[in-house]
Amino acid sequence: MYKIQPNTLFTGKTIKYLPVCHSTNDIAAEIIQSGTNVFEGMVIITDNQTAGRGQRGNVWEASIGENLTFSLILKPNFLKASEQFQLNVAVSLGVLDCLSEYIDEDLKVKWSNDIYFQNQKMGGILIENTLQGYQIGYSVIGIGLNINQASFPVPNATSLRNVTTNPLKYDLAALLSSLLECIEKNYLTIKNGDYETLKHRYLSNLFRIEEFHHFRKNGQLFVGKIIGIDETGQLGIESDGLIEYFGFKEVEFVI
C-alpha cells in the first residue's frame, strides 16, 4: 500500500507503511534515534494511529483507513533553532497548495499550522525538532488530514470529501503523492533562503487575519485583531490599541 512515485527529489522516495501504530511521529523519532536507515524525505504512514498527538497535547482522532495520517522526516540543518517556524510556514503552505487543487476558496492556515475550511478544521500539523548545537538537526513533520471521513465526534471538524461533496472516495495514495510534491517545493524554497515569499503567502492565507474576534489568554476572554507574525513565528494580536505577541499555547482562538 502507498507504493507511490512522487515527482520529487527525495520526499516520499522511502515509505514505511504500518497498518496500525501508536504514533507515526514517535516511530519517526525512534528511527532517527537509532541512527540507521534514516533518509531525508522518509515517510511513515498508517491507516490506524491509536495515540496520535496534536497541538497543545490534544489527541488526534481519525477513522481507520479514511484519512491521511503520516510523518515526514526532514533534515533542515540549514535552519537555526530560532528559524524553526520557517518549517511551519513551508509545510502548512504545502498542504494548502495541495488542497487548493480541490477547494477554490475559504481554505486557510490557522496559526500556527492547522488547516481550516471556513470555521471547520480539516487537518493539523505537529512539528517536532531535534537540535544540533544552534541548528536544527532533524525534524519530524506529523500531518493528519481529514480526507474521506464523513462524520466527526465534534462539530468543528470536516473533511475534503464533505467540503467538495464528492460522491466518491478520494484516492489516498494519489493525494499523498501530490501532497509530498507540494511540501517539497515549499521546503526547497526556504532551503534557498527565500523566506519572505513564503511569509507573504502565509500571511495572505492566515485564518482571521485583520479581523476582530474573541481570543482567550490565561483563561480570560478578550477581543483582538491578528496583525501578523514576528521573525520567530509569534502571533501578533492588536487589542485596545496595543499589540502583543504570543508564542505557542499562550493564546487560544475562540471559535
PDB file of C-alpha atoms in Angstrom:
ATOM      1  CA  MET A   1       0.000   0.000   0.000  1.00  0.00           C
ATOM      2  CA  TYR A   2       1.116   3.587  -0.676  1.00  0.00           C
ATOM      3  CA  LYS A   3       3.540   2.451  -3.370  1.00  0.00           C
ATOM      4  CA  ILE A   4       3.855   5.869  -4.916  1.00  0.00           C
ATOM      5  CA  GLN A   5       6.360   7.599  -7.139  1.00  0.00           C
ATOM      6  CA  PRO A   6       6.066  11.315  -6.383  1.00  0.00           C
ATOM      7  CA  ASN A   7       7.776  13.774  -8.698  1.00  0.00           C
ATOM      8  CA  THR A   8      10.239  14.857  -6.020  1.00  0.00           C
ATOM      9  CA  LEU A   9      13.971  14.898  -5.402  1.00  0.00           C
ATOM     10  CA  PHE A  10      13.832  12.968  -2.125  1.00  0.00           C
ATOM     11  CA  THR A  11      10.478  13.403  -0.388  1.00  0.00           C
ATOM     12  CA  GLY A  12       8.481  10.179  -0.293  1.00  0.00           C
ATOM     13  CA  LYS A  13      11.148   8.097  -2.024  1.00  0.00           C
ATOM     14  CA  THR A  14      11.238   5.858   1.074  1.00  0.00           C
ATOM     15  CA  ILE A  15       7.921   4.914   2.677  1.00  0.00           C
ATOM     16  CA  LYS A  16       7.356   2.794   5.754  1.00  0.00           C
ATOM     17  CA  TYR A  17       3.735   1.636   5.921  1.00  0.00           C
ATOM     18  CA  LEU A  18       2.300   0.384   9.192  1.00  0.00           C
ATOM     19  CA  PRO A  19      -1.318  -0.862   9.213  1.00  0.00           C
ATOM     20  CA  VAL A  20      -1.553   0.132  12.894  1.00  0.00           C
ATOM     21  CA  CYS A  21       0.761   2.155  15.118  1.00  0.00           C
ATOM     22  CA  HIS A  22       0.524   4.294  18.234  1.00  0.00           C
ATOM     23  CA  SER A  23       2.052   7.441  16.719  1.00  0.00           C
ATOM     24  CA  THR A  24       3.844   7.962  13.411  1.00  0.00           C
ATOM     25  CA  ASN A  25       5.795  10.843  14.990  1.00  0.00           C
ATOM     26  CA  ASP A  26       7.055   8.506  17.716  1.00  0.00           C
ATOM     27  CA  ILE A  27       8.051   5.869  15.148  1.00  0.00           C
ATOM     28  CA  ALA A  28       9.904   8.523  13.144  1.00  0.00           C
ATOM     29  CA  ALA A  29      11.702   9.715  16.279  1.00  0.00           C
ATOM     30  CA  GLU A  30      12.740   6.141  17.073  1.00  0.00           C
ATOM     31  CA  ILE A  31      14.146   5.728  13.558  1.00  0.00           C
ATOM     32  CA  ILE A  32      16.159   8.931  13.928  1.00  0.00           C
ATOM     33  CA  GLN A  33      17.417   7.902  17.352  1.00  0.00           C
ATOM     34  CA  SER A  34      18.544   4.507  16.038  1.00  0.00           C
ATOM     35  CA  GLY A  35      20.787   6.287  13.535  1.00  0.00           C
ATOM     36  CA  THR A  36      20.367   3.558  10.913  1.00  0.00           C
ATOM     37  CA  ASN A  37      18.452   3.751   7.647  1.00  0.00           C
ATOM     38  CA  VAL A  38      17.474   7.369   8.255  1.00  0.00           C
ATOM     39  CA  PHE A  39      16.731   9.091   4.960  1.00  0.00           C
ATOM     40  CA  GLU A  40      15.645  12.682   4.473  1.00  0.00           C
ATOM     41  CA  GLY A  41      12.183  12.641   2.978  1.00  0.00           C
ATOM     42  CA  MET A  42      11.278   9.301   4.566  1.00  0.00           C
ATOM     43  CA  VAL A  43       7.554   8.881   5.256  1.00  0.00           C
ATOM     44  CA  ILE A  44       5.969   6.772   7.989  1.00  0.00           C
ATOM     45  CA  ILE A  45       2.276   6.294   7.305  1.00  0.00           C
ATOM     46  CA  THR A  46      -0.535   4.341   8.930  1.00  0.00           C
ATOM     47  CA  ASP A  47      -4.224   3.629   8.458  1.00  0.00           C
ATOM     48  CA  ASN A  48      -4.849   3.438  12.186  1.00  0.00           C
ATOM     49  CA  GLN A  49      -2.997   5.691  14.613  1.00  0.00           C
ATOM     50  CA  THR A  50      -4.030   4.773  18.136  1.00  0.00           C
ATOM     51  CA  ALA A  51      -2.315   7.593  20.054  1.00  0.00           C
ATOM     52  CA  GLY A  52      -1.871  10.457  17.631  1.00  0.00           C
ATOM     53  CA  ARG A  53      -0.989  13.839  19.071  1.00  0.00           C
ATOM     54  CA  GLY A  54      -1.964  17.335  18.040  1.00  0.00           C
ATOM     55  CA  GLN A  55      -1.047  20.843  19.118  1.00  0.00           C
ATOM     56  CA  ARG A  56      -1.447  21.685  22.831  1.00  0.00           C
ATOM     57  CA  GLY A  57      -1.232  17.985  23.668  1.00  0.00           C
ATOM     58  CA  ASN A  58      -4.632  17.286  22.107  1.00  0.00           C
ATOM     59  CA  VAL A  59      -5.437  13.809  20.845  1.00  0.00           C
ATOM     60  CA  TRP A  60      -5.813  13.479  17.074  1.00  0.00           C
ATOM     61  CA  GLU A  61      -8.579  11.038  16.178  1.00  0.00           C
ATOM     62  CA  ALA A  62      -9.365   9.760  12.701  1.00  0.00           C
ATOM     63  CA  SER A  63     -11.486   6.959  11.259  1.00  0.00           C
ATOM     64  CA  ILE A  64      -9.454   3.933  10.215  1.00  0.00           C
ATOM     65  CA  GLY A  65      -8.419   3.988   6.568  1.00  0.00           C
ATOM     66  CA  GLU A  66     -10.372   7.131   5.729  1.00  0.00           C
ATOM     67  CA  ASN A  67      -7.736   9.843   6.019  1.00  0.00           C
ATOM     68  CA  LEU A  68      -4.048  10.648   5.665  1.00  0.00           C
ATOM     69  CA  THR A  69      -2.055  10.158   8.839  1.00  0.00           C
ATOM     70  CA  PHE A  70       1.714  10.218   8.407  1.00  0.00           C
ATOM     71  CA  SER A  71       5.035  11.673   9.465  1.00  0.00           C
ATOM     72  CA  LEU A  72       7.796  13.035   7.273  1.00  0.00           C
ATOM     73  CA  ILE A  73      11.465  13.130   8.275  1.00  0.00           C
ATOM     74  CA  LEU A  74      13.430  16.173   7.140  1.00  0.00           C
ATOM     75  CA  LYS A  75      16.952  17.338   7.892  1.00  0.00           C
ATOM     76  CA  PRO A  76      16.822  21.164   7.751  1.00  0.00           C
ATOM     77  CA  ASN A  77      20.315  21.774   9.157  1.00  0.00           C
ATOM     78  CA  PHE A  78      20.392  24.998   7.138  1.00  0.00           C
ATOM     79  CA  LEU A  79      17.972  26.486   9.684  1.00  0.00           C
ATOM     80  CA  LYS A  80      18.944  27.920  13.037  1.00  0.00           C
ATOM     81  CA  ALA A  81      16.891  26.939  16.056  1.00  0.00           C
ATOM     82  CA  SER A  82      15.443  30.470  16.077  1.00  0.00           C
ATOM     83  CA  GLU A  83      14.254  29.971  12.483  1.00  0.00           C
ATOM     84  CA  GLN A  84      12.286  26.768  13.033  1.00  0.00           C
ATOM     85  CA  PHE A  85       8.951  28.482  12.348  1.00  0.00           C
ATOM     86  CA  GLN A  86      10.031  28.583   8.698  1.00  0.00           C
ATOM     87  CA  LEU A  87       9.213  24.876   8.625  1.00  0.00           C
ATOM     88  CA  ASN A  88       5.690  25.562   9.889  1.00  0.00           C
ATOM     89  CA  VAL A  89       5.251  28.078   7.090  1.00  0.00           C
ATOM     90  CA  ALA A  90       6.620  25.820   4.346  1.00  0.00           C
ATOM     91  CA  VAL A  91       4.742  22.689   5.378  1.00  0.00           C
ATOM     92  CA  SER A  92       1.386  24.364   6.024  1.00  0.00           C
ATOM     93  CA  LEU A  93       1.589  26.139   2.661  1.00  0.00           C
ATOM     94  CA  GLY A  94       2.450  22.819   1.021  1.00  0.00           C
ATOM     95  CA  VAL A  95      -0.719  21.305   2.464  1.00  0.00           C
ATOM     96  CA  LEU A  96      -2.712  24.336   1.383  1.00  0.00           C
ATOM     97  CA  ASP A  97      -1.289  24.145  -2.153  1.00  0.00           C
ATOM     98  CA  CYS A  98      -2.331  20.507  -2.445  1.00  0.00           C
ATOM     99  CA  LEU A  99      -5.860  21.003  -1.133  1.00  0.00           C
ATOM    100  CA  SER A 100      -6.328  24.134  -3.240  1.00  0.00           C
ATOM    101  CA  GLU A 101      -6.491  21.867  -6.279  1.00  0.00           C
ATOM    102  CA  TYR A 102      -9.879  20.730  -4.953  1.00  0.00           C
ATOM    103  CA  ILE A 103     -11.153  23.725  -2.955  1.00  0.00           C
ATOM    104  CA  ASP A 104     -11.317  27.161  -4.587  1.00  0.00           C
ATOM    105  CA  GLU A 105     -11.742  29.402  -1.554  1.00  0.00           C
ATOM    106  CA  ASP A 106     -12.226  29.641   2.215  1.00  0.00           C
ATOM    107  CA  LEU A 107      -9.206  27.389   2.826  1.00  0.00           C
ATOM    108  CA  LYS A 108      -6.889  28.915   5.451  1.00  0.00           C
ATOM    109  CA  VAL A 109      -3.970  28.212   7.742  1.00  0.00           C
ATOM    110  CA  LYS A 110      -4.938  28.727  11.367  1.00  0.00           C
ATOM    111  CA  TRP A 111      -1.867  29.792  13.325  1.00  0.00           C
ATOM    112  CA  SER A 112       0.323  28.092  13.812  1.00  0.00           C
ATOM    113  CA  ASN A 113      -0.351  25.249  11.407  1.00  0.00           C
ATOM    114  CA  ASP A 114      -3.898  23.908  11.410  1.00  0.00           C
ATOM    115  CA  ILE A 115      -5.795  23.721   8.146  1.00  0.00           C
ATOM    116  CA  TYR A 116      -9.287  25.199   8.193  1.00  0.00           C
ATOM    117  CA  PHE A 117     -12.168  25.441   5.762  1.00  0.00           C
ATOM    118  CA  GLN A 118     -14.296  28.349   6.937  1.00  0.00           C
ATOM    119  CA  ASN A 119     -14.627  27.639  10.693  1.00  0.00           C
ATOM    120  CA  GLN A 120     -14.036  23.900  10.499  1.00  0.00           C
ATOM    121  CA  LYS A 121     -10.782  22.035  10.922  1.00  0.00           C
ATOM    122  CA  MET A 122      -9.637  19.807   8.063  1.00  0.00           C
ATOM    123  CA  GLY A 123      -6.215  18.923   9.345  1.00  0.00           C
ATOM    124  CA  GLY A 124      -3.352  19.559  11.670  1.00  0.00           C
ATOM    125  CA  ILE A 125       0.427  19.581  11.617  1.00  0.00           C
ATOM    126  CA  LEU A 126       2.731  18.779  14.516  1.00  0.00           C
ATOM    127  CA  ILE A 127       6.432  19.532  14.002  1.00  0.00           C
ATOM    128  CA  GLU A 128       8.952  18.144  16.469  1.00  0.00           C
ATOM    129  CA  ASN A 129      12.586  19.217  16.052  1.00  0.00           C
ATOM    130  CA  THR A 130      15.853  17.930  17.438  1.00  0.00           C
ATOM    131  CA  LEU A 131      18.709  20.410  17.696  1.00  0.00           C
ATOM    132  CA  GLN A 132      22.377  20.042  16.920  1.00  0.00           C
ATOM    133  CA  GLY A 133      24.035  22.997  18.572  1.00  0.00           C
ATOM    134  CA  TYR A 134      22.377  26.151  17.294  1.00  0.00           C
ATOM    135  CA  GLN A 135      20.990  24.414  14.197  1.00  0.00           C
ATOM    136  CA  ILE A 136      18.072  22.079  13.621  1.00  0.00           C
ATOM    137  CA  GLY A 137      19.246  18.505  13.211  1.00  0.00           C
ATOM    138  CA  TYR A 138      16.172  16.512  12.260  1.00  0.00           C
ATOM    139  CA  SER A 139      12.521  17.467  12.010  1.00  0.00           C
ATOM    140  CA  VAL A 140       9.592  15.108  12.280  1.00  0.00           C
ATOM    141  CA  ILE A 141       6.591  16.557  10.464  1.00  0.00           C
ATOM    142  CA  GLY A 142       3.393  14.891  11.636  1.00  0.00           C
ATOM    143  CA  ILE A 143       0.393  15.516   9.390  1.00  0.00           C
ATOM    144  CA  GLY A 144      -3.213  14.459   9.840  1.00  0.00           C
ATOM    145  CA  LEU A 145      -5.661  15.363   7.083  1.00  0.00           C
ATOM    146  CA  ASN A 146      -9.346  14.515   7.009  1.00  0.00           C
ATOM    147  CA  ILE A 147      -9.997  13.224   3.510  1.00  0.00           C
ATOM    148  CA  ASN A 148     -12.834  10.689   3.196  1.00  0.00           C
ATOM    149  CA  GLN A 149     -14.277  10.673   6.720  1.00  0.00           C
ATOM    150  CA  ALA A 150     -17.947  11.652   6.604  1.00  0.00           C
ATOM    151  CA  SER A 151     -18.861  12.218  10.252  1.00  0.00           C
ATOM    152  CA  PHE A 152     -16.975  13.521  13.274  1.00  0.00           C
ATOM    153  CA  PRO A 153     -17.492  13.468  17.039  1.00  0.00           C
ATOM    154  CA  VAL A 154     -17.041  17.255  17.184  1.00  0.00           C
ATOM    155  CA  PRO A 155     -18.960  19.890  15.179  1.00  0.00           C
ATOM    156  CA  ASN A 156     -15.983  21.996  14.104  1.00  0.00           C
ATOM    157  CA  ALA A 157     -14.302  19.273  12.025  1.00  0.00           C
ATOM    158  CA  THR A 158     -14.759  18.455   8.367  1.00  0.00           C
ATOM    159  CA  SER A 159     -13.080  16.593   5.515  1.00  0.00           C
ATOM    160  CA  LEU A 160     -12.132  17.135   1.894  1.00  0.00           C
ATOM    161  CA  ARG A 161     -14.946  14.860   0.793  1.00  0.00           C
ATOM    162  CA  ASN A 162     -17.525  16.716   2.884  1.00  0.00           C
ATOM    163  CA  VAL A 163     -16.401  20.119   1.644  1.00  0.00           C
ATOM    164  CA  THR A 164     -16.372  19.127  -2.028  1.00  0.00           C
ATOM    165  CA  THR A 165     -19.492  16.907  -1.678  1.00  0.00           C
ATOM    166  CA  ASN A 166     -17.683  14.300  -3.743  1.00  0.00           C
ATOM    167  CA  PRO A 167     -19.860  11.152  -4.013  1.00  0.00           C
ATOM    168  CA  LEU A 168     -16.741   9.038  -4.497  1.00  0.00           C
ATOM    169  CA  LYS A 169     -13.869   8.499  -2.108  1.00  0.00           C
ATOM    170  CA  TYR A 170     -10.567  10.164  -2.889  1.00  0.00           C
ATOM    171  CA  ASP A 171      -7.536   8.033  -3.730  1.00  0.00           C
ATOM    172  CA  LEU A 172      -5.352   8.438  -0.630  1.00  0.00           C
ATOM    173  CA  ALA A 173      -2.161   7.283  -2.361  1.00  0.00           C
ATOM    174  CA  ALA A 174      -2.579   9.793  -5.189  1.00  0.00           C
ATOM    175  CA  LEU A 175      -3.293  12.561  -2.693  1.00  0.00           C
ATOM    176  CA  LEU A 176      -0.237  11.626  -0.644  1.00  0.00           C
ATOM    177  CA  SER A 177       1.957  11.811  -3.741  1.00  0.00           C
ATOM    178  CA  SER A 178       0.627  15.257  -4.659  1.00  0.00           C
ATOM    179  CA  LEU A 179       0.940  16.473  -1.087  1.00  0.00           C
ATOM    180  CA  LEU A 180       4.587  15.412  -0.796  1.00  0.00           C
ATOM    181  CA  GLU A 181       5.381  17.192  -4.053  1.00  0.00           C
ATOM    182  CA  CYS A 182       3.810  20.409  -2.755  1.00  0.00           C
ATOM    183  CA  ILE A 183       5.605  20.185   0.590  1.00  0.00           C
ATOM    184  CA  GLU A 184       8.988  19.599  -1.019  1.00  0.00           C
ATOM    185  CA  LYS A 185       8.528  22.568  -3.354  1.00  0.00           C
ATOM    186  CA  ASN A 186       7.966  24.912  -0.405  1.00  0.00           C
ATOM    187  CA  TYR A 187      10.686  23.257   1.665  1.00  0.00           C
ATOM    188  CA  LEU A 188      13.211  23.848  -1.120  1.00  0.00           C
ATOM    189  CA  THR A 189      12.107  27.493  -1.235  1.00  0.00           C
ATOM    190  CA  ILE A 190      13.179  28.046   2.378  1.00  0.00           C
ATOM    191  CA  LYS A 191      16.311  25.984   1.766  1.00  0.00           C
ATOM    192  CA  ASN A 192      17.175  28.509  -0.933  1.00  0.00           C
ATOM    193  CA  GLY A 193      16.690  31.293   1.619  1.00  0.00           C
ATOM    194  CA  ASP A 194      13.556  32.836   0.137  1.00  0.00           C
ATOM    195  CA  TYR A 195      11.744  33.293   3.444  1.00  0.00           C
ATOM    196  CA  GLU A 196       9.907  36.483   2.526  1.00  0.00           C
ATOM    197  CA  THR A 197       7.985  34.993  -0.389  1.00  0.00           C
ATOM    198  CA  LEU A 198       6.595  32.218   1.781  1.00  0.00           C
ATOM    199  CA  LYS A 199       5.913  34.535   4.716  1.00  0.00           C
ATOM    200  CA  HIS A 200       3.874  36.817   2.451  1.00  0.00           C
ATOM    201  CA  ARG A 201       1.844  33.832   1.199  1.00  0.00           C
ATOM    202  CA  TYR A 202       1.409  32.529   4.743  1.00  0.00           C
ATOM    203  CA  LEU A 203       0.039  35.858   5.947  1.00  0.00           C
ATOM    204  CA  SER A 204      -2.282  36.223   2.963  1.00  0.00           C
ATOM    205  CA  ASN A 205      -3.737  32.803   3.784  1.00  0.00           C
ATOM    206  CA  LEU A 206      -3.837  33.218   7.564  1.00  0.00           C
ATOM    207  CA  PHE A 207      -7.123  32.397   9.278  1.00  0.00           C
ATOM    208  CA  ARG A 208      -8.913  35.533  10.606  1.00  0.00           C
ATOM    209  CA  ILE A 209      -6.079  37.959   9.852  1.00  0.00           C
ATOM    210  CA  GLU A 210      -7.108  41.633  10.096  1.00  0.00           C
ATOM    211  CA  GLU A 211     -10.463  40.648  11.610  1.00  0.00           C
ATOM    212  CA  PHE A 212     -11.704  41.273  15.144  1.00  0.00           C
ATOM    213  CA  HIS A 213     -12.521  38.075  17.025  1.00  0.00           C
ATOM    214  CA  HIS A 214     -12.528  36.645  20.522  1.00  0.00           C
ATOM    215  CA  PHE A 215      -9.394  35.062  21.959  1.00  0.00           C
ATOM    216  CA  ARG A 216      -8.563  33.574  25.336  1.00  0.00           C
ATOM    217  CA  LYS A 217      -5.434  34.398  27.363  1.00  0.00           C
ATOM    218  CA  ASN A 218      -4.839  32.925  30.814  1.00  0.00           C
ATOM    219  CA  GLY A 219      -8.469  31.843  30.888  1.00  0.00           C
ATOM    220  CA  GLN A 220      -9.741  35.362  30.155  1.00  0.00           C
ATOM    221  CA  LEU A 221     -11.629  36.359  27.013  1.00  0.00           C
ATOM    222  CA  PHE A 222     -10.584  39.404  25.020  1.00  0.00           C
ATOM    223  CA  VAL A 223     -11.330  40.867  21.593  1.00  0.00           C
ATOM    224  CA  GLY A 224      -8.404  41.370  19.252  1.00  0.00           C
ATOM    225  CA  LYS A 225      -7.250  41.506  15.653  1.00  0.00           C
ATOM    226  CA  ILE A 226      -4.422  39.406  14.195  1.00  0.00           C
ATOM    227  CA  ILE A 227      -1.924  41.729  12.532  1.00  0.00           C
ATOM    228  CA  GLY A 228       0.816  39.251  11.575  1.00  0.00           C
ATOM    229  CA  ILE A 229       3.705  37.197  12.932  1.00  0.00           C
ATOM    230  CA  ASP A 230       7.177  38.189  14.069  1.00  0.00           C
ATOM    231  CA  GLU A 231      10.514  36.695  12.948  1.00  0.00           C
ATOM    232  CA  THR A 232      10.198  33.755  15.330  1.00  0.00           C
ATOM    233  CA  GLY A 233       6.614  32.977  14.350  1.00  0.00           C
ATOM    234  CA  GLN A 234       4.877  34.511  17.358  1.00  0.00           C
ATOM    235  CA  LEU A 235       1.345  35.708  16.629  1.00  0.00           C
ATOM    236  CA  GLY A 236       0.749  39.443  16.797  1.00  0.00           C
ATOM    237  CA  ILE A 237      -2.683  40.485  18.092  1.00  0.00           C
ATOM    238  CA  GLU A 238      -3.847  44.079  18.462  1.00  0.00           C
ATOM    239  CA  SER A 239      -6.281  44.738  21.301  1.00  0.00           C
ATOM    240  CA  ASP A 240      -7.357  48.090  22.745  1.00  0.00           C
ATOM    241  CA  GLY A 241      -4.724  49.852  20.663  1.00  0.00           C
ATOM    242  CA  LEU A 242      -1.872  47.664  21.953  1.00  0.00           C
ATOM    243  CA  ILE A 243      -0.043  44.912  20.076  1.00  0.00           C
ATOM    244  CA  GLU A 244       1.044  41.782  21.942  1.00  0.00           C
ATOM    245  CA  TYR A 245       2.951  38.800  20.530  1.00  0.00           C
ATOM    246  CA  PHE A 246       2.103  35.281  21.637  1.00  0.00           C
ATOM    247  CA  GLY A 247       4.018  32.027  21.456  1.00  0.00           C
ATOM    248  CA  PHE A 248       2.567  28.533  21.226  1.00  0.00           C
ATOM    249  CA  LYS A 249      -0.033  27.744  23.895  1.00  0.00           C
ATOM    250  CA  GLU A 250      -0.069  31.366  25.103  1.00  0.00           C
ATOM    251  CA  VAL A 251      -3.279  32.336  23.321  1.00  0.00           C
ATOM    252  CA  GLU A 252      -6.330  30.407  22.208  1.00  0.00           C
ATOM    253  CA  PHE A 253      -8.761  31.079  19.381  1.00  0.00           C
ATOM    254  CA  VAL A 254     -12.439  31.112  20.346  1.00  0.00           C
ATOM    255  CA  ILE A 255     -14.346  29.506  17.501  1.00  0.00           C
TER     256      ILE A 255
END
